[in-house]
Coordinates of C-alpha atoms in Angstrom, one line a residue:
X1 CA -30.8 -52.3 -45.5
X2 CA -31.1 -51.2 -49.1
X3 CA -30.0 -47.8 -50.5
X4 CA -33.7 -46.9 -51.1
X5 CA -34.5 -47.8 -47.5
X6 CA -31.7 -45.7 -46.1
X7 CA -32.9 -42.8 -48.3
X8 CA -36.4 -43.1 -46.9
X9 CA -35.0 -43.1 -43.4
X10 CA -33.0 -39.9 -44.0
X11 CA -36.2 -38.3 -45.5
X12 CA -38.1 -39.0 -42.3
X13 CA -35.3 -37.6 -40.1
X14 CA -35.1 -34.5 -42.2
X15 CA -38.9 -34.0 -41.9
X16 CA -38.7 -34.3 -38.1
X17 CA -35.8 -31.8 -37.9
X18 CA -37.7 -29.3 -40.1
X19 CA -40.7 -29.5 -37.9
X20 CA -38.6 -29.2 -34.8
X21 CA -41.4 -30.9 -32.8
X22 CA -41.9 -34.6 -32.2
X23 CA -44.7 -36.5 -33.8
X24 CA -47.1 -38.5 -31.6
X25 CA -49.0 -41.7 -31.7
X26 CA -49.0 -44.8 -33.8
X27 CA -49.1 -45.2 -37.5
X28 CA -52.1 -46.6 -39.4
X29 CA -52.5 -50.4 -39.2
X30 CA -51.3 -51.1 -42.7
X31 CA -48.2 -49.0 -42.1
X32 CA -47.3 -50.7 -38.8
X33 CA -46.6 -53.9 -40.7
X34 CA -44.0 -52.1 -42.8
X35 CA -42.0 -50.8 -39.8
X36 CA -42.3 -53.8 -37.6
X37 CA -38.9 -55.2 -38.6
X38 CA -35.8 -53.4 -39.9
X39 CA -37.3 -50.0 -40.1
X40 CA -38.3 -49.9 -36.5
X41 CA -35.0 -51.4 -35.4
X42 CA -33.0 -48.8 -37.3
X43 CA -35.2 -45.7 -36.8
X44 CA -36.7 -46.4 -33.5
X45 CA -40.5 -46.5 -32.9
X46 CA -41.0 -42.7 -33.1
X47 CA -39.3 -42.2 -36.5
X48 CA -40.8 -45.4 -37.9
X49 CA -44.2 -44.1 -37.1
X50 CA -43.4 -40.8 -38.8
X51 CA -42.3 -42.8 -41.8
X52 CA -45.6 -44.7 -41.8
X53 CA -47.6 -41.5 -41.6
X54 CA -45.8 -40.3 -44.7
X55 CA -46.8 -43.4 -46.5
X56 CA -50.4 -43.0 -45.4
X57 CA -50.4 -39.4 -46.5
X58 CA -49.0 -40.5 -49.9
X59 CA -52.0 -42.9 -50.3
X60 CA -54.4 -40.0 -49.4
X61 CA -53.0 -37.9 -52.2
X62 CA -53.9 -40.5 -54.7
X63 CA -57.6 -40.2 -54.1
X64 CA -57.6 -36.6 -52.9
X65 CA -54.5 -34.9 -54.5
X66 CA -52.5 -32.1 -52.9
X67 CA -53.4 -29.8 -55.7
X68 CA -57.1 -30.1 -54.7
X69 CA -56.3 -29.2 -51.1
X70 CA -54.1 -26.3 -52.1
X71 CA -56.7 -24.9 -54.5
X72 CA -59.4 -25.3 -51.8
X73 CA -57.5 -23.3 -49.2
X74 CA -56.7 -20.6 -51.8
X75 CA -60.4 -20.4 -52.7
X76 CA -61.4 -20.1 -49.1
X77 CA -58.8 -17.3 -48.5
X78 CA -60.1 -15.4 -51.5
X79 CA -63.8 -15.7 -50.5
X80 CA -63.0 -14.7 -46.9
X81 CA -61.1 -11.6 -48.1
X82 CA -64.0 -10.6 -50.4
X83 CA -66.7 -11.3 -47.8
X84 CA -64.9 -9.4 -45.0
X85 CA -64.1 -6.3 -47.0
X86 CA -67.4 -4.7 -45.9
X87 CA -66.9 -5.3 -42.2
X88 CA -65.4 -2.4 -40.1
X89 CA -63.0 -4.0 -37.6
X90 CA -64.0 -1.4 -34.9
X91 CA -67.6 -2.7 -35.1
X92 CA -67.2 -6.3 -36.1
X93 CA -63.7 -7.3 -35.3
X94 CA -61.5 -9.2 -37.8
X95 CA -59.9 -12.5 -38.5
X96 CA -56.2 -11.8 -38.3
X97 CA -54.0 -14.9 -38.5
X98 CA -54.3 -18.5 -39.9
X99 CA -51.5 -21.0 -39.3
X100 CA -50.8 -24.8 -39.2
X101 CA -51.1 -26.9 -36.1
X102 CA -49.9 -30.4 -35.4
X103 CA -53.2 -31.5 -34.0
X104 CA -56.8 -31.5 -35.1
X105 CA -58.0 -29.8 -31.9
X106 CA -61.0 -32.1 -31.3
X107 CA -60.5 -31.1 -27.6
X108 CA -59.0 -27.9 -26.4
X109 CA -58.3 -26.3 -23.0
X110 CA -56.8 -23.0 -22.0
X111 CA -54.3 -23.6 -19.1
X112 CA -53.5 -21.1 -16.3
X113 CA -50.0 -21.0 -17.7
X114 CA -51.5 -19.2 -20.8
X115 CA -50.7 -22.3 -23.0
X116 CA -53.4 -24.2 -24.9
X117 CA -53.8 -28.0 -24.6
X118 CA -55.0 -29.6 -27.8
X119 CA -55.7 -33.3 -28.1
X120 CA -57.4 -35.7 -30.5
X121 CA -56.5 -38.9 -32.5
X122 CA -54.1 -40.1 -35.1
X123 CA -55.8 -40.1 -38.4
X124 CA -56.4 -43.4 -40.2
X125 CA -57.4 -41.7 -43.5
X126 CA -56.0 -38.7 -45.4
X127 CA -59.0 -38.5 -47.8
X128 CA -61.6 -36.0 -46.3
X129 CA -64.4 -37.7 -48.1
X130 CA -63.9 -40.7 -45.9
X131 CA -63.9 -41.2 -42.1
X132 CA -60.5 -40.0 -40.9
X133 CA -60.7 -41.0 -37.2
X134 CA -60.3 -44.4 -35.7
X135 CA -63.7 -44.5 -34.1
X136 CA -64.5 -48.0 -35.3
X137 CA -60.9 -49.2 -35.4
X138 CA -59.7 -52.0 -33.1
X139 CA -56.0 -52.2 -32.1
X140 CA -53.0 -50.0 -31.8
X141 CA -54.1 -47.5 -34.6
X142 CA -56.9 -46.5 -32.3
X143 CA -54.7 -44.0 -30.4
X144 CA -54.7 -40.5 -29.0
X145 CA -52.3 -37.6 -29.3
X146 CA -51.8 -34.3 -27.5
X147 CA -49.9 -31.0 -28.0
X148 CA -49.4 -27.7 -26.2
X149 CA -49.5 -24.4 -28.1
X150 CA -47.7 -21.5 -26.5
X151 CA -49.1 -18.2 -27.9
X152 CA -46.2 -16.3 -26.5
X153 CA -43.9 -18.4 -28.8
X154 CA -45.7 -17.4 -31.9
X155 CA -47.4 -19.4 -34.6
X156 CA -44.6 -21.6 -36.1
X157 CA -43.9 -25.3 -35.5
X158 CA -41.5 -24.4 -32.5
X159 CA -44.5 -22.9 -30.6
X160 CA -45.9 -26.4 -30.2
X161 CA -44.8 -29.1 -27.8
X162 CA -45.8 -32.8 -28.0
X163 CA -47.2 -34.0 -24.7
X164 CA -48.4 -37.6 -25.6
X165 CA -50.8 -39.4 -23.4
X166 CA -49.7 -42.4 -21.4
X167 CA -49.3 -45.7 -23.3
X168 CA -52.1 -48.1 -22.3
X169 CA -53.4 -51.6 -23.0
X170 CA -57.1 -51.4 -24.1
X171 CA -59.6 -54.2 -23.5
X172 CA -60.3 -54.7 -27.2
X173 CA -59.1 -58.2 -27.6
X174 CA -55.7 -57.1 -29.0
X175 CA -54.3 -55.5 -25.8
X176 CA -51.9 -53.6 -28.0
X177 CA -49.9 -50.8 -26.4
X178 CA -50.7 -47.4 -27.8
X179 CA -51.1 -43.7 -26.6
X180 CA -54.4 -43.6 -24.8
X181 CA -57.3 -43.2 -27.2
X182 CA -59.0 -40.5 -25.0
X183 CA -60.6 -38.7 -27.9
X184 CA -64.4 -38.0 -27.5
X185 CA -63.9 -37.9 -23.8
X186 CA -65.3 -35.3 -21.3
X187 CA -63.3 -32.8 -19.3
X188 CA -63.3 -29.9 -16.9
X189 CA -60.9 -28.1 -14.5
X190 CA -59.7 -29.0 -11.0
X191 CA -59.1 -26.2 -8.5
X192 CA -55.3 -26.4 -9.0
X193 CA -55.6 -25.8 -12.7
X194 CA -55.3 -29.3 -13.9
X195 CA -57.6 -30.7 -16.5
X196 CA -59.5 -33.9 -15.6
X197 CA -60.2 -36.1 -18.7
X198 CA -62.6 -39.0 -18.5
X199 CA -63.5 -41.6 -21.1
X200 CA -62.5 -42.3 -24.6
X201 CA -62.8 -44.9 -27.3
X202 CA -62.0 -48.6 -26.9
X203 CA -62.7 -49.0 -30.6
X204 CA -65.3 -50.9 -32.7
X205 CA -69.0 -51.3 -32.1
X206 CA -69.6 -47.9 -33.7
X207 CA -67.6 -46.3 -30.9
X208 CA -67.4 -47.9 -27.5
X209 CA -66.7 -46.3 -24.1
X210 CA -63.4 -46.5 -22.3
X211 CA -63.1 -46.3 -18.5
X212 CA -60.0 -44.1 -18.7
X213 CA -59.3 -41.4 -16.2
X214 CA -56.5 -38.9 -16.5
X215 CA -55.4 -35.4 -15.4
X216 CA -53.1 -33.1 -17.4
X217 CA -50.8 -31.1 -15.2
X218 CA -50.1 -27.7 -16.7
X219 CA -47.2 -27.1 -14.3
X220 CA -45.2 -30.2 -15.2
X221 CA -46.8 -30.5 -18.7
X222 CA -47.4 -34.2 -18.1
X223 CA -50.3 -36.6 -18.0
X224 CA -51.2 -38.7 -14.9
X225 CA -53.4 -41.7 -14.9
X226 CA -56.0 -42.4 -12.3
X227 CA -58.1 -45.5 -11.5
X228 CA -60.5 -46.5 -14.1
X229 CA -64.1 -45.3 -13.8
X230 CA -66.9 -47.8 -12.9
X231 CA -68.2 -47.7 -16.5
X232 CA -66.9 -47.0 -20.0
X233 CA -67.8 -43.6 -21.5
X234 CA -67.6 -42.3 -25.0
X235 CA -69.0 -38.8 -25.4
X236 CA -69.5 -38.1 -21.7
X237 CA -69.9 -34.6 -20.1
X238 CA -68.0 -33.3 -17.0
X239 CA -68.6 -30.3 -14.9
X240 CA -66.8 -28.9 -11.8
X241 CA -69.1 -28.2 -8.8
X242 CA -68.8 -25.6 -6.0
X243 CA -66.7 -28.0 -3.9
X244 CA -64.1 -28.4 -6.7
X245 CA -65.0 -32.0 -7.4
X246 CA -66.0 -33.1 -10.9
X247 CA -69.3 -34.7 -11.8
X248 CA -69.3 -37.1 -14.8
X249 CA -72.4 -38.1 -16.7
X250 CA -73.6 -39.9 -19.7
X251 CA -71.5 -41.3 -22.6
X252 CA -71.8 -44.5 -24.6
X253 CA -70.8 -47.5 -22.6
X254 CA -68.2 -50.2 -23.3
X255 CA -71.0 -52.1 -25.1
X256 CA -70.9 -49.6 -28.0
X257 CA -73.0 -46.9 -29.6
X258 CA -76.6 -47.0 -28.6
X259 CA -75.9 -47.9 -25.0
X260 CA -75.6 -44.6 -23.0
X261 CA -74.8 -45.2 -19.4
X262 CA -77.1 -43.7 -16.7
X263 CA -74.3 -43.9 -14.1
X264 CA -73.1 -40.7 -12.4
X265 CA -69.6 -40.5 -10.9
X266 CA -67.6 -38.0 -8.9
X267 CA -63.9 -37.3 -9.0
X268 CA -62.1 -37.4 -6.7
X269 CA -64.2 -39.8 -4.6
X270 CA -65.1 -38.5 -1.1
X271 CA -62.4 -39.4 1.3
X272 CA -59.8 -38.3 -1.2
X273 CA -58.7 -34.7 -1.1
X274 CA -59.6 -32.2 -3.8
X275 CA -56.4 -31.0 -5.6
X276 CA -55.9 -27.4 -4.5
X277 CA -52.1 -26.8 -5.0
X278 CA -49.9 -27.3 -8.0
X279 CA -48.1 -30.1 -6.3
X280 CA -51.4 -32.0 -5.5
X281 CA -51.2 -34.3 -8.5
X282 CA -53.9 -36.9 -8.6
X283 CA -52.4 -40.3 -9.6
X284 CA -54.2 -43.6 -9.0
X285 CA -57.1 -41.7 -7.4
X286 CA -60.6 -43.3 -7.8
X287 CA -63.9 -41.8 -8.9
X288 CA -67.0 -42.6 -6.9
X289 CA -70.3 -43.9 -8.1
X290 CA -73.3 -41.8 -7.0
X291 CA -76.8 -43.0 -6.1
X292 CA -78.6 -40.6 -8.5
X293 CA -78.7 -41.6 -12.1
X294 CA -78.7 -39.6 -15.3
X295 CA -80.5 -41.7 -17.9
X296 CA -79.9 -39.4 -20.9
X297 CA -81.0 -41.1 -24.1
X298 CA -78.3 -39.1 -26.0
X299 CA -74.7 -38.3 -25.1
X300 CA -72.8 -35.1 -24.4
X301 CA -75.6 -33.3 -22.4
X302 CA -74.9 -29.7 -21.4
X303 CA -73.9 -29.5 -17.7
X304 CA -73.7 -26.3 -15.6
X305 CA -73.0 -25.6 -12.0
X306 CA -75.1 -22.5 -11.3
X307 CA -75.0 -20.1 -8.3
X308 CA -77.6 -22.2 -6.3
X309 CA -74.9 -24.9 -6.1
X310 CA -77.0 -27.3 -8.2
X311 CA -75.9 -29.1 -11.4
X312 CA -78.2 -28.5 -14.3
X313 CA -78.2 -31.3 -16.8
X314 CA -79.8 -30.1 -20.1
X315 CA -80.2 -33.1 -22.4
X316 CA -80.5 -33.1 -26.2
X317 CA -84.0 -34.5 -25.9
X318 CA -86.6 -31.8 -24.9
X319 CA -88.0 -34.0 -22.1
X320 CA -84.7 -34.7 -20.5
X321 CA -83.9 -31.6 -18.5
X322 CA -82.8 -32.4 -14.9
X323 CA -81.5 -30.8 -11.8
X324 CA -78.9 -32.6 -9.7
X325 CA -78.1 -31.9 -6.1
X326 CA -74.5 -33.1 -5.6
X327 CA -74.7 -32.8 -1.8
X328 CA -77.9 -34.8 -1.3
X329 CA -77.2 -36.9 -4.3
X330 CA -80.7 -36.7 -5.8
X331 CA -82.2 -35.8 -9.2
X332 CA -85.3 -33.8 -9.9
X333 CA -87.2 -32.7 -13.1
X334 CA -86.9 -29.4 -14.9
X335 CA -89.6 -28.3 -17.3
X336 CA -89.6 -29.6 -20.8
X337 CA -87.6 -27.4 -23.2
X338 CA -89.8 -25.7 -25.8
X339 CA -87.6 -26.8 -28.7
X340 CA -87.5 -30.4 -30.0
X341 CA -84.4 -32.6 -30.2
X342 CA -81.1 -30.6 -30.4
X343 CA -78.0 -32.1 -31.9
X344 CA -74.5 -30.8 -31.1
X345 CA -75.0 -27.1 -30.4
X346 CA -73.8 -24.6 -27.9
X347 CA -75.2 -23.5 -24.5
X348 CA -73.9 -20.7 -22.3
X349 CA -74.4 -19.7 -18.6
X350 CA -75.4 -16.0 -19.0
X351 CA -73.5 -13.3 -17.1
X352 CA -75.4 -12.0 -14.1
X353 CA -73.3 -9.2 -12.8
X354 CA -71.6 -9.6 -9.4
X355 CA -73.1 -13.0 -8.7
X356 CA -72.6 -16.3 -10.5
X357 CA -75.0 -17.3 -13.4
X358 CA -78.5 -18.3 -12.6
X359 CA -79.7 -18.9 -16.2
X360 CA -78.6 -20.7 -19.3
X361 CA -79.0 -19.9 -23.0
X362 CA -79.4 -22.9 -25.3
X363 CA -78.5 -22.0 -28.9
X364 CA -77.5 -24.3 -31.7
X365 CA -78.2 -27.9 -32.5
X366 CA -81.0 -27.6 -35.0
X367 CA -80.4 -26.2 -38.5
X368 CA -84.1 -25.5 -38.9
X369 CA -84.5 -23.5 -35.8
X370 CA -82.6 -20.2 -35.3
X371 CA -84.3 -19.4 -32.0
X372 CA -82.4 -19.4 -28.7
X373 CA -84.0 -20.7 -25.5
X374 CA -83.4 -19.5 -21.9
X375 CA -83.8 -21.5 -18.7
X376 CA -84.2 -19.1 -15.8
X377 CA -86.0 -19.4 -12.5
X378 CA -87.2 -22.9 -13.4
X379 CA -88.9 -21.9 -16.6
X380 CA -88.1 -21.7 -20.3
X381 CA -88.5 -18.7 -22.5
X382 CA -87.9 -18.3 -26.3
X383 CA -85.3 -15.6 -26.9
X384 CA -84.3 -13.6 -30.0
X385 CA -83.2 -15.9 -32.8
X386 CA -79.8 -15.8 -34.6
X387 CA -79.7 -15.2 -38.3
X388 CA -80.1 -18.9 -39.1
X389 CA -80.0 -22.3 -37.4
X390 CA -76.7 -24.1 -37.2
X391 CA -75.3 -27.2 -35.5
X392 CA -71.7 -27.9 -34.3
X393 CA -71.4 -24.2 -33.3
X394 CA -69.5 -22.7 -30.4
X395 CA -70.7 -19.7 -28.4
X396 CA -68.2 -17.8 -26.1
X397 CA -68.6 -15.2 -23.5
X398 CA -66.3 -12.3 -24.2
X399 CA -64.6 -10.1 -21.5
X400 CA -67.2 -7.3 -22.1
X401 CA -70.1 -9.8 -21.4
X402 CA -71.3 -10.1 -25.0
X403 CA -71.7 -13.5 -26.7
X404 CA -70.0 -14.6 -29.9
X405 CA -71.0 -17.6 -32.0
X406 CA -68.4 -19.1 -34.3
X407 CA -68.2 -22.3 -36.4
X408 CA -71.2 -24.4 -37.4
X409 CA -72.7 -26.6 -40.1
X410 CA -75.9 -28.0 -41.4
X411 CA -75.3 -31.4 -39.8
X412 CA -72.5 -33.7 -38.7
X413 CA -69.8 -33.4 -41.4
X414 CA -72.4 -31.8 -43.7
X415 CA -71.8 -28.1 -44.6
X416 CA -74.8 -27.8 -46.9
X417 CA -73.8 -30.1 -49.8
X418 CA -74.1 -33.5 -48.3
X419 CA -72.1 -35.6 -45.8
X420 CA -68.3 -35.8 -46.3
X421 CA -68.4 -33.1 -48.9
X422 CA -65.9 -30.3 -47.9
X423 CA -67.8 -27.7 -49.9
X424 CA -69.6 -25.3 -47.5
X425 CA -72.1 -22.6 -47.5
X426 CA -70.5 -19.2 -46.7
X427 CA -73.0 -18.4 -44.0
X428 CA -71.7 -21.2 -41.7
X429 CA -68.3 -19.4 -41.8
X430 CA -69.7 -16.1 -40.4
X431 CA -69.5 -15.2 -36.7
X432 CA -72.6 -13.8 -35.0
X433 CA -72.5 -11.5 -31.9
X434 CA -75.1 -10.9 -29.2
X435 CA -75.0 -7.5 -27.5
X436 CA -75.9 -6.6 -24.0
X437 CA -79.6 -6.1 -25.0
X438 CA -79.8 -9.6 -26.5
X439 CA -79.7 -8.6 -30.1
X440 CA -77.7 -10.6 -32.7
X441 CA -75.8 -9.4 -35.7
X442 CA -73.7 -11.3 -38.3
X443 CA -70.0 -10.5 -38.6
X444 CA -67.0 -11.5 -40.7
X445 CA -66.3 -14.9 -42.0
X446 CA -63.6 -17.3 -40.8
X447 CA -61.1 -18.9 -43.2
X448 CA -62.2 -22.6 -42.9
X449 CA -65.7 -23.9 -42.4
X450 CA -65.6 -25.7 -39.1
X451 CA -68.4 -27.9 -38.0
X452 CA -68.1 -31.3 -36.3
X453 CA -65.2 -31.4 -33.8
X454 CA -64.7 -27.6 -34.1
X455 CA -63.7 -25.5 -31.1
X456 CA -62.9 -22.0 -29.9
X457 CA -61.7 -20.2 -26.8
X458 CA -60.8 -16.8 -25.5
X459 CA -57.1 -16.2 -24.9
X460 CA -55.8 -14.0 -22.0
X461 CA -55.0 -11.2 -24.5
X462 CA -58.7 -11.1 -25.5
X463 CA -58.3 -12.7 -28.9
X464 CA -60.4 -15.8 -29.9
X465 CA -58.6 -19.0 -31.0
X466 CA -60.6 -21.1 -33.5
X467 CA -59.6 -24.7 -34.4
X468 CA -61.0 -28.2 -35.0
X469 CA -62.9 -30.1 -37.6
X470 CA -60.5 -32.7 -39.0
X471 CA -62.4 -33.1 -42.3
X472 CA -62.0 -29.4 -43.3
X473 CA -58.4 -29.3 -42.0
X474 CA -57.4 -32.3 -44.1
X475 CA -59.3 -31.1 -47.1
X476 CA -57.5 -27.7 -47.0
X477 CA -54.1 -28.8 -45.7
X478 CA -51.3 -26.7 -47.5
X479 CA -49.0 -29.8 -47.2
X480 CA -50.6 -33.1 -46.3
X481 CA -47.1 -34.7 -45.9
X482 CA -45.6 -32.3 -43.4
X483 CA -47.1 -33.7 -40.2
X484 CA -49.0 -30.4 -39.4
X485 CA -52.5 -31.9 -39.8
X486 CA -54.5 -29.1 -38.3
X487 CA -54.9 -25.3 -38.3
X488 CA -55.6 -22.5 -36.0
X489 CA -57.2 -19.1 -36.8
X490 CA -57.2 -16.1 -34.6
X491 CA -60.0 -13.5 -34.4
X492 CA -59.6 -10.0 -32.9
X493 CA -62.9 -8.9 -31.4
X494 CA -64.1 -5.3 -32.1
X495 CA -62.9 -4.1 -28.7
X496 CA -59.3 -4.6 -29.8
X497 CA -59.8 -2.0 -32.6
X498 CA -61.2 0.8 -30.4
X499 CA -58.1 2.5 -29.1
X500 CA -55.5 1.9 -26.4
X501 CA -56.1 -0.8 -23.8
X502 CA -56.2 -0.3 -20.1
X503 CA -53.1 -1.7 -18.2
X504 CA -53.3 -4.4 -15.6
X505 CA -49.8 -4.4 -14.1
X506 CA -50.0 -6.6 -11.0
X507 CA -52.5 -8.9 -9.2
X508 CA -52.1 -10.8 -5.9
X509 CA -49.9 -13.9 -6.2
X510 CA -51.6 -16.0 -3.5
X511 CA -55.0 -17.6 -3.4
X512 CA -58.0 -15.3 -2.7
X513 CA -60.9 -16.1 -0.4
X514 CA -64.5 -15.5 -1.3
X515 CA -66.2 -12.2 -0.5
X516 CA -62.8 -10.7 0.3
X517 CA -61.2 -7.4 -0.5
X518 CA -58.0 -7.3 -2.7
X519 CA -56.1 -4.8 -4.7
X520 CA -54.6 -4.7 -8.2
X521 CA -52.3 -2.1 -9.7
X522 CA -52.8 -0.3 -13.0
X523 CA -50.9 2.6 -14.6
X524 CA -54.3 3.6 -16.2
X525 CA -56.4 3.1 -13.0
X526 CA -58.3 6.3 -13.6
X527 CA -59.7 5.0 -16.9
X528 CA -61.0 1.7 -15.5
X529 CA -64.8 1.3 -15.4
X530 CA -65.2 -2.4 -14.8
X531 CA -63.2 -5.4 -13.6
X532 CA -64.4 -8.9 -14.6
X533 CA -63.5 -12.5 -14.1
X534 CA -63.6 -14.8 -17.1
X535 CA -63.2 -18.6 -16.5
X536 CA -61.0 -20.4 -19.0
X537 CA -62.6 -22.7 -21.5
X538 CA -62.2 -26.4 -22.0
X539 CA -64.5 -27.6 -24.8
X540 CA -65.4 -30.4 -27.2
X541 CA -68.4 -31.2 -29.4
X542 CA -70.0 -27.8 -28.6
X543 CA -70.0 -28.7 -24.9
X544 CA -68.4 -26.1 -22.8
X545 CA -69.2 -26.6 -19.1
X546 CA -66.5 -24.3 -17.7
X547 CA -67.5 -20.9 -19.1
X548 CA -68.3 -18.2 -16.5
X549 CA -68.3 -14.4 -16.4
X550 CA -68.6 -12.3 -13.3
X551 CA -68.2 -8.6 -12.6
X552 CA -66.2 -7.7 -9.5
X553 CA -67.1 -4.8 -7.2
X554 CA -64.8 -1.8 -7.4
X555 CA -64.3 -0.5 -3.9
X556 CA -62.1 2.5 -4.7
X557 CA -59.2 3.9 -6.7
X558 CA -56.1 5.4 -5.0
X559 CA -53.3 6.3 -7.4
X560 CA -52.4 3.2 -9.4
X561 CA -54.3 1.0 -6.9
X562 CA -57.7 -0.4 -7.6
X563 CA -59.7 -2.0 -4.8
X564 CA -61.8 -5.0 -5.7
X565 CA -63.9 -7.6 -4.0
X566 CA -64.1 -11.3 -4.9
X567 CA -67.4 -13.2 -5.6
X568 CA -69.6 -14.0 -2.6
X569 CA -69.2 -17.8 -2.5
X570 CA -67.9 -20.9 -4.3
X571 CA -71.3 -21.5 -5.8
X572 CA -70.9 -18.2 -7.6
X573 CA -67.5 -19.1 -9.0
X574 CA -66.2 -22.6 -8.4
X575 CA -62.7 -22.7 -6.9
X576 CA -59.9 -22.4 -9.5
X577 CA -58.1 -20.1 -11.9
X578 CA -59.8 -17.1 -13.6
X579 CA -58.6 -14.5 -16.0
X580 CA -59.0 -11.0 -14.5
X581 CA -59.7 -8.2 -17.1
X582 CA -59.9 -4.5 -16.5
X583 CA -62.2 -2.6 -19.0
X584 CA -62.5 1.1 -19.8
X585 CA -65.7 3.0 -20.7
X586 CA -65.6 1.8 -24.3
X587 CA -65.5 -1.9 -23.2
X588 CA -61.8 -2.2 -24.2
X589 CA -60.2 -4.9 -22.0
X590 CA -56.7 -5.1 -20.6
X591 CA -54.6 -8.2 -21.2
X592 CA -55.7 -10.5 -18.5
X593 CA -53.8 -11.8 -15.5
X594 CA -54.6 -15.0 -13.6
X595 CA -56.0 -15.1 -10.1
X596 CA -57.0 -18.1 -8.1
X597 CA -60.2 -18.3 -6.0
X598 CA -60.8 -20.6 -3.1
X599 CA -58.0 -20.3 -0.5
X600 CA -58.1 -23.1 2.0

């Protein structure tokens, strides 16, 4: 080995040590050739891939130099500071922290351990004016990656842990081993807190569906593979029903883009037990093909399990709105939505007090239409509009029951100045909040514009985590060579700036049955006005099927003990883990603690 080669090896090792977290996934195809011989033998596969990524980053700086990225981020920070100077934190909240992440965050999930799972793909391009992902790539560079972020560990590199997906052989003609390319999959929670992930990208054909089926176990922090699905799915949707089983619909098939599958599947298949306990790890478990079909013309439909126990499938096309009965295995029609075609935009099951949701609000997806549309009681109504139309947005339910929209763009990878142009209109960076009366108002601006592949979720401490959009993250990377490809921003809602928070000191450790009394302890019990459950979020491509907000009945206060009652039935709140918040008269929430519904 030459002196120059040894020097390069030492540089890679130094980089890995500085990050203190392992890098995941394969290197781009052109770089694999370079490390196939001596380099891989000396460094090992992991460090050789890290070296290859450095070479690819160096190529990206030739067409899109680091100075441009640094200047872009500085300009965004300045415009954010200037725009937000007029917003009072007690009324509008504030964006508080911005820090690097080792993953793009195309998919995110809050786990019942309090950690956040992020997963996406290894980039094949460091120039944000080009396609960065391996959608149309065949072979080992079409690969996935995954990380855990522990908010309790802070915001540095040591707060992240690499949790790579299993190595697989994909049916793409090369059968090259690589970390599973499960990006652009669908996902939801199982009752034991695990995340079921279905589908992915085989590569080529404009994006072709994989039959992959995995669960991520938050307790062991490992992935487990299950039997392949009946069909390939790229951009499918998944929702958890009242029985704890997951319903999987849509997605482009293995034949490629333009071939969405009508096949509906259920996981686990009947005859296989639903995972209820942490040690119930599905591995090698099959899904089951249902009789009813879901012939959505476009992928990633919004799916919701509402309090009648039915699955509502709200397609992007106005005439494809369907009701699925998962017990009888039949599909029926819902009325046509008033709005025309909707691209990727958010939809939310609206809070309904002590019962589960019985209506859905459809928001973004059309930059020309700011109106919101509500499906309730089998009919659509046009609701108050937001300030402007946006696509690629995310709308979250906050602990106090208000809604908050974050992220957005004009169109896919278009922020108002044409496709693959990182320049963005400031308006797409502003959040928008809907109060209890259904009125919207604009709020402060986030640091980065985030459109396609952007995501957000509510943390147990009540803050909102914002991430995603690989184009913007690469275009504004403070150091494109350091392996921290992504970024995370934290927003503090207004309720965190309205005084002291209630205390939630203890909750029951065991599973809770439905319609059952239980107690929690609080040193500020006399100040508590409400207790609410907020389901954790797992989201991608503006599709969030897991959100849910329920009030709990307060049955009495004695000293530091607060009596509460769980939701009436599993259709109101599907079995699984929920964040329990206590709120005072001003709507200020406690830090949440986890409870689990659905004792068996």
